[in-house]
Amino acid sequence: MKSSRSLLVLNTVAAVAILIAVYLALVQAPEATNVVEEIRPAQRIIYFHVPSAWISMVAFFVTFIASILYLRTNNVRWDIWAYSAAEIGIGFTIAATVSGSIWAKPAWNTWWTWDPRLTTYTIVLLLFIAYFMLRGAIDEPGRRARFAAVYGIFAFLSVPLTFMSIRWWNTIHPVIIDPSAEFGLGPGMSTAFFFSLFAFTILFVDLLANRIMVAWDEERVAALREALTAN
Amino acid sequence: MKRYFQVVWAVLWKDLRIELRTKDVFTSMAVFAALALLIFNFAFELRIPDKSMVVPGVLWVTIAFAGVLGLGRAFISEKDRGSLAGLLLAPVDRSAIYFGKMLASLIFILVVEAFILPLIVVFFNVPLITAPLLLILLLGTIGFAAVGTIFSALAVNTRAREVLLPVLLFPVLLPLLIAGIRTTIGLLEGQSLAEHANWLQLIVFFDILFLVVAFLTFDYVVEE
């Protein structure tokens, strides 16, 4: 079982990377000095909030590409990739939305605003949920995979348009990567920030690899059950 | 190429003729839209200084809800009568069937819009019927029908059927609704269409993008 051994290595690397990221974010990174005293601890959410948001987009993109590949090749592997990534994406989208909301309370003095990014992530969550509702409503595996792939493509393509339209409507979200903005990260902070991004990406790859393994097992079980009931 | 348009026309004409005979879709959409306007009227009556302020939202939400009702029927009636299989057996490019169905849905929604616009003018006392606004409505409805038709074909082949359609459709449709509402607000405040060029571009881009994607993927939705 060579694949399970490499999975073990990946699991270990992901766990260590996340532990280091937690240490860097909570202990090593300096206090933010460009925000008022009360929200300085809350500012540390950035090391988890932004990577979660990043991963949910990566997951959505994987679903999108896998959906196209599925329609092109009709290979069940890409369907597995698509829904595995979407499942992980739901988790990270919820994490990004909830952590953002917790941060917004001290920073913006409200749990919720109709800010472009926040709203876009809510829509992304709804798209993911719709994706799984569609899957859940179809029994025949081939059709389920095909329909989900078509929906995955439409859903992913609509996200940038949603984001743009809400952005044109109004915005108060801090732009972190823009160097000209005053919300930029200090020197010690960017190490923690980028390491955290890296660690979350490893975590995503690890979760995806595990989920895909489980999905193949599920396929095998379903095939066995079919063979048994047929006899 | 000529043959392709003949197929589109044949599917479109078939749907229009069925509708002219039964009037099922139009009646339910129009009555639903009128009821929605009535409810909106009472929902906002005493809560806001001037009812005309909510007209852009009322207009687009009513169209979206009434439209989804009609789109749901686009494939359900075909499926129930077993005529979808017949349609798919025809030796024609299936995307032509998509465009025929899409144009039929587009026309149904446009007719309903033609019905509710005067109603809004009467109920909410707002001069809605202007050329720029009709253009935005037309462009928005094209995108609506483009995505709605293919999602209707998806939904009809699931267990949940019409219950699923709005859940699938509205999150994808959101940029269109936002752009439509925003432009309508601007136009009602007396701004020109040119001041909303970016919104107009967004709507046109949405229409083209999803018409192309639907054209490319429709085969996979009706494949048996």
PDB file of C-alpha atoms in Angstrom, chain B residues 57-135:
ATOM      1  CA  GLY B  57     -36.551  46.149  -6.232  1.00  0.00           C
ATOM      2  CA  VAL B  58     -40.227  45.341  -6.612  1.00  0.00           C
ATOM      3  CA  LEU B  59     -39.904  45.258 -10.393  1.00  0.00           C
ATOM      4  CA  TRP B  60     -36.931  42.885 -10.556  1.00  0.00           C
ATOM      5  CA  VAL B  61     -38.017  40.613  -7.725  1.00  0.00           C
ATOM      6  CA  THR B  62     -41.473  40.243  -9.259  1.00  0.00           C
ATOM      7  CA  ILE B  63     -39.958  39.394 -12.646  1.00  0.00           C
ATOM      8  CA  ALA B  64     -37.524  36.922 -11.089  1.00  0.00           C
ATOM      9  CA  PHE B  65     -40.227  35.102  -9.114  1.00  0.00           C
ATOM     10  CA  ALA B  66     -42.806  35.098 -11.900  1.00  0.00           C
ATOM     11  CA  GLY B  67     -40.127  34.123 -14.418  1.00  0.00           C
ATOM     12  CA  VAL B  68     -38.932  31.135 -12.418  1.00  0.00           C
ATOM     13  CA  LEU B  69     -42.524  29.934 -12.332  1.00  0.00           C
ATOM     14  CA  GLY B  70     -42.710  29.970 -16.127  1.00  0.00           C
ATOM     15  CA  LEU B  71     -39.228  28.532 -16.629  1.00  0.00           C
ATOM     16  CA  GLY B  72     -40.142  25.587 -14.443  1.00  0.00           C
ATOM     17  CA  ARG B  73     -42.843  24.683 -16.939  1.00  0.00           C
ATOM     18  CA  ALA B  74     -40.518  24.818 -19.950  1.00  0.00           C
ATOM     19  CA  PHE B  75     -39.405  21.209 -19.608  1.00  0.00           C
ATOM     20  CA  ILE B  76     -41.909  19.790 -17.120  1.00  0.00           C
ATOM     21  CA  SER B  77     -44.746  19.756 -19.635  1.00  0.00           C
ATOM     22  CA  GLU B  78     -42.465  18.158 -22.236  1.00  0.00           C
ATOM     23  CA  LYS B  79     -41.333  15.535 -19.759  1.00  0.00           C
ATOM     24  CA  ASP B  80     -44.835  14.707 -18.526  1.00  0.00           C
ATOM     25  CA  ARG B  81     -46.224  14.275 -22.013  1.00  0.00           C
ATOM     26  CA  GLY B  82     -43.200  12.226 -23.027  1.00  0.00           C
ATOM     27  CA  SER B  83     -42.554  14.632 -25.868  1.00  0.00           C
ATOM     28  CA  LEU B  84     -39.040  15.456 -24.661  1.00  0.00           C
ATOM     29  CA  ALA B  85     -37.824  12.018 -25.739  1.00  0.00           C
ATOM     30  CA  GLY B  86     -39.376  12.599 -29.158  1.00  0.00           C
ATOM     31  CA  LEU B  87     -37.726  15.977 -29.428  1.00  0.00           C
ATOM     32  CA  LEU B  88     -34.352  14.482 -28.546  1.00  0.00           C
ATOM     33  CA  LEU B  89     -34.749  11.639 -31.043  1.00  0.00           C
ATOM     34  CA  ALA B  90     -34.974  14.129 -33.870  1.00  0.00           C
ATOM     35  CA  PRO B  91     -31.769  14.095 -35.926  1.00  0.00           C
ATOM     36  CA  VAL B  92     -30.916  17.716 -35.218  1.00  0.00           C
ATOM     37  CA  ASP B  93     -28.277  19.608 -33.294  1.00  0.00           C
ATOM     38  CA  ARG B  94     -29.506  19.652 -29.697  1.00  0.00           C
ATOM     39  CA  SER B  95     -28.288  23.153 -29.064  1.00  0.00           C
ATOM     40  CA  ALA B  96     -30.915  24.257 -31.607  1.00  0.00           C
ATOM     41  CA  ILE B  97     -33.532  22.750 -29.295  1.00  0.00           C
ATOM     42  CA  TYR B  98     -32.010  24.745 -26.448  1.00  0.00           C
ATOM     43  CA  PHE B  99     -32.216  27.998 -28.373  1.00  0.00           C
ATOM     44  CA  GLY B 100     -35.805  27.280 -29.404  1.00  0.00           C
ATOM     45  CA  LYS B 101     -36.846  26.608 -25.815  1.00  0.00           C
ATOM     46  CA  MET B 102     -34.846  29.572 -24.572  1.00  0.00           C
ATOM     47  CA  LEU B 103     -36.451  31.975 -27.035  1.00  0.00           C
ATOM     48  CA  ALA B 104     -39.898  30.674 -26.088  1.00  0.00           C
ATOM     49  CA  SER B 105     -39.170  31.275 -22.389  1.00  0.00           C
ATOM     50  CA  LEU B 106     -37.756  34.684 -23.233  1.00  0.00           C
ATOM     51  CA  ILE B 107     -40.933  35.655 -25.048  1.00  0.00           C
ATOM     52  CA  PHE B 108     -43.145  34.391 -22.202  1.00  0.00           C
ATOM     53  CA  ILE B 109     -41.232  36.440 -19.640  1.00  0.00           C
ATOM     54  CA  LEU B 110     -41.221  39.526 -21.894  1.00  0.00           C
ATOM     55  CA  VAL B 111     -44.996  39.270 -22.304  1.00  0.00           C
ATOM     56  CA  VAL B 112     -45.415  39.061 -18.542  1.00  0.00           C
ATOM     57  CA  GLU B 113     -43.165  42.109 -18.190  1.00  0.00           C
ATOM     58  CA  ALA B 114     -45.336  43.965 -20.673  1.00  0.00           C
ATOM     59  CA  PHE B 115     -48.246  43.070 -18.423  1.00  0.00           C
ATOM     60  CA  ILE B 116     -46.726  44.126 -15.081  1.00  0.00           C
ATOM     61  CA  LEU B 117     -45.012  47.351 -16.185  1.00  0.00           C
ATOM     62  CA  PRO B 118     -48.318  49.235 -16.612  1.00  0.00           C
ATOM     63  CA  LEU B 119     -49.515  47.723 -13.332  1.00  0.00           C
ATOM     64  CA  ILE B 120     -46.489  49.127 -11.522  1.00  0.00           C
ATOM     65  CA  VAL B 121     -47.031  52.497 -13.150  1.00  0.00           C
ATOM     66  CA  VAL B 122     -50.605  52.454 -11.835  1.00  0.00           C
ATOM     67  CA  PHE B 123     -49.978  50.957  -8.367  1.00  0.00           C
ATOM     68  CA  PHE B 124     -46.756  52.806  -7.551  1.00  0.00           C
ATOM     69  CA  ASN B 125     -47.212  55.936  -9.666  1.00  0.00           C
ATOM     70  CA  VAL B 126     -43.754  55.811 -11.265  1.00  0.00           C
ATOM     71  CA  PRO B 127     -42.969  56.558 -14.941  1.00  0.00           C
ATOM     72  CA  LEU B 128     -41.338  53.211 -15.705  1.00  0.00           C
ATOM     73  CA  ILE B 129     -41.957  52.848 -19.408  1.00  0.00           C
ATOM     74  CA  THR B 130     -38.960  54.576 -20.993  1.00  0.00           C
ATOM     75  CA  ALA B 131     -36.656  53.383 -23.755  1.00  0.00           C
ATOM     76  CA  PRO B 132     -33.483  52.929 -21.611  1.00  0.00           C
ATOM     77  CA  LEU B 133     -35.413  50.978 -18.997  1.00  0.00           C
ATOM     78  CA  LEU B 134     -36.999  48.718 -21.573  1.00  0.00           C
ATOM     79  CA  LEU B 135     -33.532  48.046 -22.991  1.00  0.00           C
TER      80      LEU B 135
END
